[in-house]
Amino acid sequence: MIQTGIPTKGPTLGDVGERSVIQSIVDVTPSSINGDDAAVLHRSSPNSRAVVTTDMLVEGRHFRWDVTTPRQVGRKAIVQNFADIEAMGARPVAALLSLSAPKDLPVAVVTELARGIGDEVGKYAAELVGGDVTSGDSLVMSVTAIGSLGGNRWALTLDGARGGQNLVAHGRIGYSAAGLALLESGREIPEELTSLVQAYQAPEITPGSGVIARSAGATSMTDNSDGLLHDLKLLALRSGVNMDIDSSTIAPDDRLRAAGEFLDHDPWQWVCEGGEDHTLLGTISGDAPVGFRTIGGTAKPGTGEEPVVTIDGGATTYGGGWESFA
Amino acid sequence: MIQTGIPTKGPTLGDVGERSVIQSIVDVTPSSINGDDAAVLHRSSPNSRAVVTTDMLVEGRHFRWDVTTPRQVGRKAIVQNFADIEAMGARPVAALLSLSAPKDLPVAVVTELARGIGDEVGKYAAELVGGDVTSGDSLVMSVTAIGSLGGNRWALTLDGARGGQNLVAHGRIGYSAAGLALLESGREIPEELTSLVQAYQAPEITPGSGVIARSAGATSMTDNSDGLLHDLKLLALRSGVNMDIDSSTIAPDDRLRAAGEFLDHDPWQWVCEGGEDHTLLGTISGDAPVGFRTIGGTAKPGTGEEPVVTIDGGATTYGGGWESFA
């Protein structure tokens, strides 16, 4: 069953006050290192480095209660940050949550957000180690994720792709955008398409995929936060290599095609331009790492030529991607 | 001269778009490790641990343009986070900035915020290593700070105070609250009181003070973010010790008394209840560490008695402190 909307009953943040709001978060995300001026992370192996990233989520812009629940939003907030840690080849170990919310917001909304965060950090054996709550006109969440990059091998940076490599992917592509389109249509969603909706409401990546890819020899990685072509274009530009996608490897599957027919929408648009699947995208000289599949390859551009992303060797009319101030 | 207010001219965030906004931040806070999915921090010594904290600042609630400039707000945002890192006895090494802002905000406001951040991280030889910008109805900043805790010695946690220790402080107390009161009065501020205003607009702590205190044998530490008595009360409760302050060590100085007369306000209230000085407050069994002074002592409470904070051995009517959802 598809769930959306927020709890509307019970005490509000203003009723219970800051300390109780914090307690309601900590209760569902227990951590022995939370609650001081700052959190001291457990010591990793001597050679490990810390990896950090952050994302801000604004109600009405990055999440809406007509298409998600607070628990799902909590899960998404962690997944999108942890995907960025994985995309460096690192292991997520901790998260911080900052939250600004109106005083009249029911505490249950915050508790559910925190529960979703707890669900997801638990999958990674990570912890919510700190945060801040404050009042504000709108509901704004900021999540910071901290990861551990073991050993001496380089991180999977955006400039690490080289010519002659395989382009590899882990996770579905286009499902999240299709799921959002289904929810926004306002139509009753057929049972067989609910997995698309779930992919939007609570995308999942397999914990450890980035670490596996790094161990297997991947040299660059990102995720499709903003759209497959948009994010690959960034990888291509930063690395200075061309990327060509084999269309048969990303072609809309039965579900995406069914959703496309149901909504009279081109499913390729979801695949090429839809973001938020948090599918890991990387390059490797050898075979695709476990859990990844090859979706194309890279090549050195001609001298003086700007790197391009092509499909089956040709230019594509798809493009676009997310722009924050559009 | 006292400065407040924001730039109102020039292109807006909506005019230039996300990429240019990010570039305008990065231009004034250069870092070689910024710009990937996540930032990989430099390797510290093998024994070091990462320490993390975060604070969210909402326009109209935590900062206002009638009493500060964007550059000052940028500086304050770093100082309050780095003070939390110092209060663990750790060294701040990096910061992340998330920012939500209306599309019609002049880019110059963001550039100035970033410039203030750059000013302050530079003092610590730290770096702004990443962030996120997005549009939203209100201006909300979230800063995360990452520190390095060297060696095997314990962090300066809130539960580390013991009976029979000296209570020590680094930095002025009450200046920030007095400065805000002066600004809010709307009156022309006498030249000799501008240092109070500066303490509100851009409080400073000496980089490395927390590390020095930890090396010298301090066992607990916090800072007066929310008010001297409020924050000491938390330290007392979490450690299970009484704290007594020697009033002569915190008595309002000439400047605070002059401001009190000027505004017809009790300067003790600023000292006891005013926060945001980010004065480091800790306990140590020996002498006060370099840069710190002794302001009182600790004692074990009687069996079954709740820990208390007293002044000159007696209860105080001052108290209060910041409540986010009041």
PDB file of N, CA and C in Angstrom, chain A residues 13 17-18 35-39 41 43 47 49-56 61-62 84 87-88 96 98-100 103 131-135 138 142 144 152 157-158 221-222 238 323-326, chain B residues 13 17-18 35-41 43 47 49-56 61-62 84 87-88 96 98-100 103 131-135 138 142 144 152 157-158 221-222 238 323-326:
ATOM      1  N   LEU A  13       5.993  20.870  18.612  1.00  0.00           N
ATOM      2  CA  LEU A  13       7.344  21.188  19.081  1.00  0.00           C
ATOM      3  C   LEU A  13       7.293  22.276  20.153  1.00  0.00           C
ATOM      4  N   GLY A  17       8.958  21.610  23.762  1.00  0.00           N
ATOM      5  CA  GLY A  17      10.243  22.299  23.958  1.00  0.00           C
ATOM      6  C   GLY A  17      11.440  21.539  23.400  1.00  0.00           C
ATOM      7  N   GLU A  18      12.535  22.279  23.284  1.00  0.00           N
ATOM      8  CA  GLU A  18      13.731  21.787  22.596  1.00  0.00           C
ATOM      9  C   GLU A  18      14.264  20.471  23.161  1.00  0.00           C
ATOM     10  N   GLY A  35      25.379  13.583  22.104  1.00  0.00           N
ATOM     11  CA  GLY A  35      24.972  14.335  23.290  1.00  0.00           C
ATOM     12  C   GLY A  35      26.032  15.214  23.916  1.00  0.00           C
ATOM     13  N   ASP A  36      27.198  15.322  23.309  1.00  0.00           N
ATOM     14  CA  ASP A  36      28.215  16.225  23.846  1.00  0.00           C
ATOM     15  C   ASP A  36      28.326  17.441  22.920  1.00  0.00           C
ATOM     16  N   ASP A  37      29.291  18.332  23.190  1.00  0.00           N
ATOM     17  CA  ASP A  37      29.497  19.473  22.305  1.00  0.00           C
ATOM     18  C   ASP A  37      29.758  19.000  20.875  1.00  0.00           C
ATOM     19  N   ALA A  38      30.473  17.911  20.759  1.00  0.00           N
ATOM     20  CA  ALA A  38      30.755  17.305  19.462  1.00  0.00           C
ATOM     21  C   ALA A  38      30.889  15.806  19.689  1.00  0.00           C
ATOM     22  N   ALA A  39      30.784  15.041  18.623  1.00  0.00           N
ATOM     23  CA  ALA A  39      30.866  13.584  18.744  1.00  0.00           C
ATOM     24  C   ALA A  39      32.254  13.118  18.343  1.00  0.00           C
ATOM     25  N   LEU A  41      34.328  10.192  16.935  1.00  0.00           N
ATOM     26  CA  LEU A  41      34.081   8.948  16.206  1.00  0.00           C
ATOM     27  C   LEU A  41      35.081   7.881  16.633  1.00  0.00           C
ATOM     28  N   ARG A  43      37.814   5.132  16.570  1.00  0.00           N
ATOM     29  CA  ARG A  43      39.052   5.090  15.828  1.00  0.00           C
ATOM     30  C   ARG A  43      38.940   4.034  14.726  1.00  0.00           C
ATOM     31  N   ASN A  47      45.470   3.743   8.996  1.00  0.00           N
ATOM     32  CA  ASN A  47      45.644   4.401   7.711  1.00  0.00           C
ATOM     33  C   ASN A  47      44.389   5.097   7.211  1.00  0.00           C
ATOM     34  N   ARG A  49      41.162   7.481   6.427  1.00  0.00           N
ATOM     35  CA  ARG A  49      40.876   8.911   6.382  1.00  0.00           C
ATOM     36  C   ARG A  49      39.375   9.133   6.540  1.00  0.00           C
ATOM     37  N   ALA A  50      39.004  10.292   7.044  1.00  0.00           N
ATOM     38  CA  ALA A  50      37.587  10.643   7.164  1.00  0.00           C
ATOM     39  C   ALA A  50      37.112  11.274   5.860  1.00  0.00           C
ATOM     40  N   VAL A  51      35.881  10.960   5.491  1.00  0.00           N
ATOM     41  CA  VAL A  51      35.268  11.472   4.268  1.00  0.00           C
ATOM     42  C   VAL A  51      33.948  12.109   4.670  1.00  0.00           C
ATOM     43  N   VAL A  52      33.696  13.335   4.229  1.00  0.00           N
ATOM     44  CA  VAL A  52      32.503  14.050   4.702  1.00  0.00           C
ATOM     45  C   VAL A  52      31.711  14.671   3.557  1.00  0.00           C
ATOM     46  N   THR A  53      30.384  14.698   3.717  1.00  0.00           N
ATOM     47  CA  THR A  53      29.519  15.304   2.709  1.00  0.00           C
ATOM     48  C   THR A  53      28.250  15.796   3.387  1.00  0.00           C
ATOM     49  N   THR A  54      27.524  16.692   2.742  1.00  0.00           N
ATOM     50  CA  THR A  54      26.309  17.224   3.340  1.00  0.00           C
ATOM     51  C   THR A  54      25.283  17.553   2.275  1.00  0.00           C
ATOM     52  N   ASP A  55      24.012  17.469   2.645  1.00  0.00           N
ATOM     53  CA  ASP A  55      22.904  17.811   1.756  1.00  0.00           C
ATOM     54  C   ASP A  55      21.817  18.467   2.569  1.00  0.00           C
ATOM     55  N   MET A  56      21.220  19.507   2.015  1.00  0.00           N
ATOM     56  CA  MET A  56      20.125  20.188   2.684  1.00  0.00           C
ATOM     57  C   MET A  56      18.815  19.854   1.968  1.00  0.00           C
ATOM     58  N   ARG A  61      10.417  21.656  -1.635  1.00  0.00           N
ATOM     59  CA  ARG A  61      11.371  21.676  -2.745  1.00  0.00           C
ATOM     60  C   ARG A  61      12.013  20.289  -2.923  1.00  0.00           C
ATOM     61  N   HIS A  62      12.505  19.720  -1.832  1.00  0.00           N
ATOM     62  CA  HIS A  62      13.138  18.400  -1.919  1.00  0.00           C
ATOM     63  C   HIS A  62      12.236  17.291  -1.401  1.00  0.00           C
ATOM     64  N   ASP A  84      26.797   9.456  -1.479  1.00  0.00           N
ATOM     65  CA  ASP A  84      27.960  10.295  -1.794  1.00  0.00           C
ATOM     66  C   ASP A  84      29.228   9.767  -1.112  1.00  0.00           C
ATOM     67  N   ALA A  87      30.193   6.732  -3.057  1.00  0.00           N
ATOM     68  CA  ALA A  87      30.727   7.135  -4.361  1.00  0.00           C
ATOM     69  C   ALA A  87      32.192   7.582  -4.278  1.00  0.00           C
ATOM     70  N   MET A  88      32.723   7.706  -3.060  1.00  0.00           N
ATOM     71  CA  MET A  88      34.158   7.957  -2.893  1.00  0.00           C
ATOM     72  C   MET A  88      34.891   6.630  -2.650  1.00  0.00           C
ATOM     73  N   LEU A  96      25.013  13.350  11.014  1.00  0.00           N
ATOM     74  CA  LEU A  96      24.543  14.440  11.871  1.00  0.00           C
ATOM     75  C   LEU A  96      23.283  15.003  11.249  1.00  0.00           C
ATOM     76  N   SER A  98      20.673  18.322  11.304  1.00  0.00           N
ATOM     77  CA  SER A  98      20.190  19.627  11.741  1.00  0.00           C
ATOM     78  C   SER A  98      18.788  19.814  11.211  1.00  0.00           C
ATOM     79  N   LEU A  99      17.954  20.413  12.033  1.00  0.00           N
ATOM     80  CA  LEU A  99      16.542  20.496  11.695  1.00  0.00           C
ATOM     81  C   LEU A  99      16.012  21.840  12.138  1.00  0.00           C
ATOM     82  N   SER A 100      15.395  22.572  11.214  1.00  0.00           N
ATOM     83  CA  SER A 100      14.642  23.755  11.617  1.00  0.00           C
ATOM     84  C   SER A 100      13.186  23.481  11.296  1.00  0.00           C
ATOM     85  N   LYS A 103       7.108  25.926  15.125  1.00  0.00           N
ATOM     86  CA  LYS A 103       6.714  25.523  16.470  1.00  0.00           C
ATOM     87  C   LYS A 103       5.435  24.690  16.510  1.00  0.00           C
ATOM     88  N   GLY A 131      23.623  16.622  16.261  1.00  0.00           N
ATOM     89  CA  GLY A 131      22.762  17.456  15.452  1.00  0.00           C
ATOM     90  C   GLY A 131      22.370  18.720  16.168  1.00  0.00           C
ATOM     91  N   ASP A 132      21.338  19.342  15.639  1.00  0.00           N
ATOM     92  CA  ASP A 132      20.869  20.616  16.174  1.00  0.00           C
ATOM     93  C   ASP A 132      19.407  20.747  15.784  1.00  0.00           C
ATOM     94  N   VAL A 133      18.564  21.224  16.705  1.00  0.00           N
ATOM     95  CA  VAL A 133      17.180  21.520  16.330  1.00  0.00           C
ATOM     96  C   VAL A 133      16.873  22.956  16.704  1.00  0.00           C
ATOM     97  N   THR A 134      16.106  23.606  15.849  1.00  0.00           N
ATOM     98  CA  THR A 134      15.779  25.002  16.090  1.00  0.00           C
ATOM     99  C   THR A 134      14.457  25.321  15.418  1.00  0.00           C
ATOM    100  N   SER A 135      13.835  26.414  15.836  1.00  0.00           N
ATOM    101  CA  SER A 135      12.588  26.777  15.180  1.00  0.00           C
ATOM    102  C   SER A 135      12.877  27.642  13.963  1.00  0.00           C
ATOM    103  N   SER A 138      10.079  27.432   8.053  1.00  0.00           N
ATOM    104  CA  SER A 138       9.847  26.259   7.218  1.00  0.00           C
ATOM    105  C   SER A 138      10.633  25.074   7.754  1.00  0.00           C
ATOM    106  N   SER A 142      19.167  19.342   7.392  1.00  0.00           N
ATOM    107  CA  SER A 142      20.493  19.258   6.805  1.00  0.00           C
ATOM    108  C   SER A 142      21.162  18.028   7.393  1.00  0.00           C
ATOM    109  N   THR A 144      24.565  15.628   7.448  1.00  0.00           N
ATOM    110  CA  THR A 144      25.978  15.470   7.109  1.00  0.00           C
ATOM    111  C   THR A 144      26.345  14.014   7.349  1.00  0.00           C
ATOM    112  N   ASN A 152      45.510   2.840   1.845  1.00  0.00           N
ATOM    113  CA  ASN A 152      46.255   3.907   1.176  1.00  0.00           C
ATOM    114  C   ASN A 152      45.740   4.201  -0.223  1.00  0.00           C
ATOM    115  N   THR A 157      37.433   9.627  -6.985  1.00  0.00           N
ATOM    116  CA  THR A 157      37.097  11.024  -7.271  1.00  0.00           C
ATOM    117  C   THR A 157      36.505  11.179  -8.672  1.00  0.00           C
ATOM    118  N   LEU A 158      35.932  12.355  -8.883  1.00  0.00           N
ATOM    119  CA  LEU A 158      35.298  12.644 -10.176  1.00  0.00           C
ATOM    120  C   LEU A 158      36.326  12.770 -11.304  1.00  0.00           C
ATOM    121  N   MET A 221      34.028   7.515  -9.427  1.00  0.00           N
ATOM    122  CA  MET A 221      32.640   7.132  -9.134  1.00  0.00           C
ATOM    123  C   MET A 221      31.820   8.346  -8.746  1.00  0.00           C
ATOM    124  N   THR A 222      30.529   8.294  -9.094  1.00  0.00           N
ATOM    125  CA  THR A 222      29.558   9.276  -8.612  1.00  0.00           C
ATOM    126  C   THR A 222      28.223   8.544  -8.512  1.00  0.00           C
ATOM    127  N   ARG A 238      35.126  16.397 -15.667  1.00  0.00           N
ATOM    128  CA  ARG A 238      36.161  16.492 -14.638  1.00  0.00           C
ATOM    129  C   ARG A 238      37.334  15.553 -14.915  1.00  0.00           C
ATOM    130  N   GLU A 323      18.467  21.933 -11.299  1.00  0.00           N
ATOM    131  CA  GLU A 323      19.060  23.258 -11.067  1.00  0.00           C
ATOM    132  C   GLU A 323      18.348  23.883  -9.869  1.00  0.00           C
ATOM    133  N   SER A 324      19.118  24.175  -8.818  1.00  0.00           N
ATOM    134  CA  SER A 324      18.516  24.582  -7.554  1.00  0.00           C
ATOM    135  C   SER A 324      17.755  25.901  -7.621  1.00  0.00           C
ATOM    136  N   PHE A 325      18.239  26.846  -8.422  1.00  0.00           N
ATOM    137  CA  PHE A 325      17.611  28.163  -8.414  1.00  0.00           C
ATOM    138  C   PHE A 325      16.766  28.425  -9.662  1.00  0.00           C
ATOM    139  N   ALA A 326      16.359  27.323 -10.349  1.00  0.00           N
ATOM    140  CA  ALA A 326      15.522  27.476 -11.560  1.00  0.00           C
ATOM    141  C   ALA A 326      14.131  27.964 -11.164  1.00  0.00           C
TER     142      ALA A 326
ATOM    143  N   LEU B  13      20.594  35.199  -6.816  1.00  0.00           N
ATOM    144  CA  LEU B  13      20.881  33.768  -6.976  1.00  0.00           C
ATOM    145  C   LEU B  13      20.150  33.209  -8.194  1.00  0.00           C
ATOM    146  N   GLY B  17      22.239  31.330 -11.075  1.00  0.00           N
ATOM    147  CA  GLY B  17      22.095  29.871 -11.043  1.00  0.00           C
ATOM    148  C   GLY B  17      23.053  29.187 -10.082  1.00  0.00           C
ATOM    149  N   GLU B  18      22.714  27.925  -9.801  1.00  0.00           N
ATOM    150  CA  GLU B  18      23.388  27.143  -8.765  1.00  0.00           C
ATOM    151  C   GLU B  18      24.908  27.076  -8.941  1.00  0.00           C
ATOM    152  N   GLY B  35      34.626  19.865  -3.867  1.00  0.00           N
ATOM    153  CA  GLY B  35      34.124  19.726  -5.225  1.00  0.00           C
ATOM    154  C   GLY B  35      33.849  18.330  -5.708  1.00  0.00           C
ATOM    155  N   ASP B  36      33.975  17.325  -4.844  1.00  0.00           N
ATOM    156  CA  ASP B  36      33.642  15.962  -5.260  1.00  0.00           C
ATOM    157  C   ASP B  36      32.346  15.543  -4.558  1.00  0.00           C
ATOM    158  N   ASP B  37      31.939  14.283  -4.726  1.00  0.00           N
ATOM    159  CA  ASP B  37      30.736  13.807  -4.040  1.00  0.00           C
ATOM    160  C   ASP B  37      30.880  14.008  -2.533  1.00  0.00           C
ATOM    161  N   ALA B  38      32.079  13.799  -2.046  1.00  0.00           N
ATOM    162  CA  ALA B  38      32.387  14.004  -0.632  1.00  0.00           C
ATOM    163  C   ALA B  38      33.846  14.419  -0.550  1.00  0.00           C
ATOM    164  N   ALA B  39      34.227  14.999   0.580  1.00  0.00           N
ATOM    165  CA  ALA B  39      35.616  15.461   0.730  1.00  0.00           C
ATOM    166  C   ALA B  39      36.403  14.456   1.552  1.00  0.00           C
ATOM    167  N   VAL B  40      37.579  14.124   1.073  1.00  0.00           N
ATOM    168  CA  VAL B  40      38.470  13.230   1.806  1.00  0.00           C
ATOM    169  C   VAL B  40      39.420  14.099   2.616  1.00  0.00           C
ATOM    170  N   LEU B  41      39.383  13.953   3.930  1.00  0.00           N
ATOM    171  CA  LEU B  41      40.240  14.786   4.776  1.00  0.00           C
ATOM    172  C   LEU B  41      41.650  14.227   4.812  1.00  0.00           C
ATOM    173  N   ARG B  43      45.064  12.813   6.036  1.00  0.00           N
ATOM    174  CA  ARG B  43      45.330  11.837   7.075  1.00  0.00           C
ATOM    175  C   ARG B  43      45.953  12.547   8.278  1.00  0.00           C
ATOM    176  N   ASN B  47      46.933   7.757  15.456  1.00  0.00           N
ATOM    177  CA  ASN B  47      46.060   7.573  16.614  1.00  0.00           C
ATOM    178  C   ASN B  47      44.880   8.530  16.656  1.00  0.00           C
ATOM    179  N   ARG B  49      41.451  10.664  16.172  1.00  0.00           N
ATOM    180  CA  ARG B  49      40.047  10.369  15.904  1.00  0.00           C
ATOM    181  C   ARG B  49      39.372  11.613  15.315  1.00  0.00           C
ATOM    182  N   ALA B  50      38.312  11.396  14.534  1.00  0.00           N
ATOM    183  CA  ALA B  50      37.554  12.519  13.988  1.00  0.00           C
ATOM    184  C   ALA B  50      36.488  12.940  14.995  1.00  0.00           C
ATOM    185  N   VAL B  51      36.255  14.246  15.083  1.00  0.00           N
ATOM    186  CA  VAL B  51      35.269  14.815  15.993  1.00  0.00           C
ATOM    187  C   VAL B  51      34.344  15.695  15.152  1.00  0.00           C
ATOM    188  N   VAL B  52      33.039  15.535  15.310  1.00  0.00           N
ATOM    189  CA  VAL B  52      32.108  16.246  14.429  1.00  0.00           C
ATOM    190  C   VAL B  52      30.984  16.919  15.193  1.00  0.00           C
ATOM    191  N   THR B  53      30.553  18.069  14.698  1.00  0.00           N
ATOM    192  CA  THR B  53      29.457  18.799  15.322  1.00  0.00           C
ATOM    193  C   THR B  53      28.759  19.632  14.274  1.00  0.00           C
ATOM    194  N   THR B  54      27.535  20.059  14.548  1.00  0.00           N
ATOM    195  CA  THR B  54      26.800  20.850  13.570  1.00  0.00           C
ATOM    196  C   THR B  54      25.884  21.844  14.255  1.00  0.00           C
ATOM    197  N   ASP B  55      25.626  22.966  13.592  1.00  0.00           N
ATOM    198  CA  ASP B  55      24.716  23.993  14.097  1.00  0.00           C
ATOM    199  C   ASP B  55      23.958  24.579  12.923  1.00  0.00           C
ATOM    200  N   MET B  56      22.679  24.839  13.131  1.00  0.00           N
ATOM    201  CA  MET B  56      21.865  25.435  12.086  1.00  0.00           C
ATOM    202  C   MET B  56      21.545  26.874  12.477  1.00  0.00           C
ATOM    203  N   ARG B  61      16.165  34.439  13.439  1.00  0.00           N
ATOM    204  CA  ARG B  61      16.180  33.750  14.729  1.00  0.00           C
ATOM    205  C   ARG B  61      17.600  33.730  15.310  1.00  0.00           C
ATOM    206  N   HIS B  62      18.559  33.321  14.493  1.00  0.00           N
ATOM    207  CA  HIS B  62      19.951  33.273  14.970  1.00  0.00           C
ATOM    208  C   HIS B  62      20.785  34.422  14.437  1.00  0.00           C
ATOM    209  N   ASP B  84      32.755  24.295  19.625  1.00  0.00           N
ATOM    210  CA  ASP B  84      32.312  22.966  20.074  1.00  0.00           C
ATOM    211  C   ASP B  84      33.396  21.909  19.845  1.00  0.00           C
ATOM    212  N   ALA B  87      35.982  22.550  22.481  1.00  0.00           N
ATOM    213  CA  ALA B  87      35.456  22.128  23.786  1.00  0.00           C
ATOM    214  C   ALA B  87      35.561  20.619  24.001  1.00  0.00           C
ATOM    215  N   MET B  88      35.931  19.885  22.961  1.00  0.00           N
ATOM    216  CA  MET B  88      36.245  18.458  23.129  1.00  0.00           C
ATOM    217  C   MET B  88      37.751  18.267  23.325  1.00  0.00           C
ATOM    218  N   LEU B  96      31.838  22.198   6.621  1.00  0.00           N
ATOM    219  CA  LEU B  96      30.919  22.053   5.491  1.00  0.00           C
ATOM    220  C   LEU B  96      29.826  23.095   5.652  1.00  0.00           C
ATOM    221  N   SER B  98      25.958  24.163   4.362  1.00  0.00           N
ATOM    222  CA  SER B  98      24.725  24.016   3.586  1.00  0.00           C
ATOM    223  C   SER B  98      23.952  25.307   3.704  1.00  0.00           C
ATOM    224  N   LEU B  99      23.330  25.685   2.607  1.00  0.00           N
ATOM    225  CA  LEU B  99      22.696  26.988   2.540  1.00  0.00           C
ATOM    226  C   LEU B  99      21.406  26.868   1.750  1.00  0.00           C
ATOM    227  N   SER B 100      20.297  27.304   2.349  1.00  0.00           N
ATOM    228  CA  SER B 100      19.078  27.460   1.556  1.00  0.00           C
ATOM    229  C   SER B 100      18.754  28.945   1.546  1.00  0.00           C
ATOM    230  N   LYS B 103      15.477  32.829  -4.101  1.00  0.00           N
ATOM    231  CA  LYS B 103      16.057  33.097  -5.419  1.00  0.00           C
ATOM    232  C   LYS B 103      16.394  34.563  -5.623  1.00  0.00           C
ATOM    233  N   GLY B 131      29.765  21.293   0.718  1.00  0.00           N
ATOM    234  CA  GLY B 131      28.510  21.896   1.108  1.00  0.00           C
ATOM    235  C   GLY B 131      27.421  21.625   0.115  1.00  0.00           C
ATOM    236  N   ASP B 132      26.369  22.417   0.233  1.00  0.00           N
ATOM    237  CA  ASP B 132      25.199  22.250  -0.619  1.00  0.00           C
ATOM    238  C   ASP B 132      24.479  23.589  -0.648  1.00  0.00           C
ATOM    239  N   VAL B 133      24.010  23.997  -1.817  1.00  0.00           N
ATOM    240  CA  VAL B 133      23.180  25.200  -1.868  1.00  0.00           C
ATOM    241  C   VAL B 133      21.869  24.854  -2.548  1.00  0.00           C
ATOM    242  N   THR B 134      20.802  25.451  -2.055  1.00  0.00           N
ATOM    243  CA  THR B 134      19.495  25.170  -2.616  1.00  0.00           C
ATOM    244  C   THR B 134      18.580  26.355  -2.381  1.00  0.00           C
ATOM    245  N   SER B 135      17.489  26.428  -3.120  1.00  0.00           N
ATOM    246  CA  SER B 135      16.566  27.527  -2.882  1.00  0.00           C
ATOM    247  C   SER B 135      15.579  27.152  -1.793  1.00  0.00           C
ATOM    248  N   SER B 138      13.294  30.814   3.139  1.00  0.00           N
ATOM    249  CA  SER B 138      14.069  31.617   4.080  1.00  0.00           C
ATOM    250  C   SER B 138      15.541  31.268   3.967  1.00  0.00           C
ATOM    251  N   SER B 142      23.516  25.817   7.513  1.00  0.00           N
ATOM    252  CA  SER B 142      23.895  24.750   8.425  1.00  0.00           C
ATOM    253  C   SER B 142      25.381  24.519   8.253  1.00  0.00           C
ATOM    254  N   THR B 144      28.721  22.352   9.492  1.00  0.00           N
ATOM    255  CA  THR B 144      29.247  21.196  10.198  1.00  0.00           C
ATOM    256  C   THR B 144      30.749  21.379  10.325  1.00  0.00           C
ATOM    257  N   ASN B 152      45.960   9.315  22.426  1.00  0.00           N
ATOM    258  CA  ASN B 152      45.066   8.351  23.067  1.00  0.00           C
ATOM    259  C   ASN B 152      44.258   8.929  24.216  1.00  0.00           C
ATOM    260  N   THR B 157      34.794  15.555  27.575  1.00  0.00           N
ATOM    261  CA  THR B 157      33.345  15.371  27.519  1.00  0.00           C
ATOM    262  C   THR B 157      32.636  16.086  28.658  1.00  0.00           C
ATOM    263  N   LEU B 158      31.318  16.208  28.527  1.00  0.00           N
ATOM    264  CA  LEU B 158      30.511  16.886  29.544  1.00  0.00           C
ATOM    265  C   LEU B 158      30.460  16.108  30.859  1.00  0.00           C
ATOM    266  N   MET B 221      34.947  19.897  29.387  1.00  0.00           N
ATOM    267  CA  MET B 221      34.883  21.244  28.816  1.00  0.00           C
ATOM    268  C   MET B 221      33.602  21.446  28.022  1.00  0.00           C
ATOM    269  N   THR B 222      33.127  22.707  28.016  1.00  0.00           N
ATOM    270  CA  THR B 222      32.032  23.112  27.142  1.00  0.00           C
ATOM    271  C   THR B 222      32.269  24.579  26.817  1.00  0.00           C
ATOM    272  N   ARG B 238      25.659  16.564  34.069  1.00  0.00           N
ATOM    273  CA  ARG B 238      26.181  15.405  33.335  1.00  0.00           C
ATOM    274  C   ARG B 238      27.358  14.770  34.063  1.00  0.00           C
ATOM    275  N   GLU B 323      16.137  28.725  24.654  1.00  0.00           N
ATOM    276  CA  GLU B 323      15.197  27.635  24.351  1.00  0.00           C
ATOM    277  C   GLU B 323      14.712  27.832  22.920  1.00  0.00           C
ATOM    278  N   SER B 324      14.990  26.822  22.064  1.00  0.00           N
ATOM    279  CA  SER B 324      14.737  26.986  20.626  1.00  0.00           C
ATOM    280  C   SER B 324      13.268  27.178  20.286  1.00  0.00           C
ATOM    281  N   PHE B 325      12.362  26.516  21.019  1.00  0.00           N
ATOM    282  CA  PHE B 325      10.957  26.570  20.608  1.00  0.00           C
ATOM    283  C   PHE B 325      10.111  27.449  21.522  1.00  0.00           C
ATOM    284  N   ALA B 326      10.784  28.381  22.246  1.00  0.00           N
ATOM    285  CA  ALA B 326      10.052  29.286  23.137  1.00  0.00           C
ATOM    286  C   ALA B 326       9.243  30.284  22.306  1.00  0.00           C
TER     287      ALA B 326
END
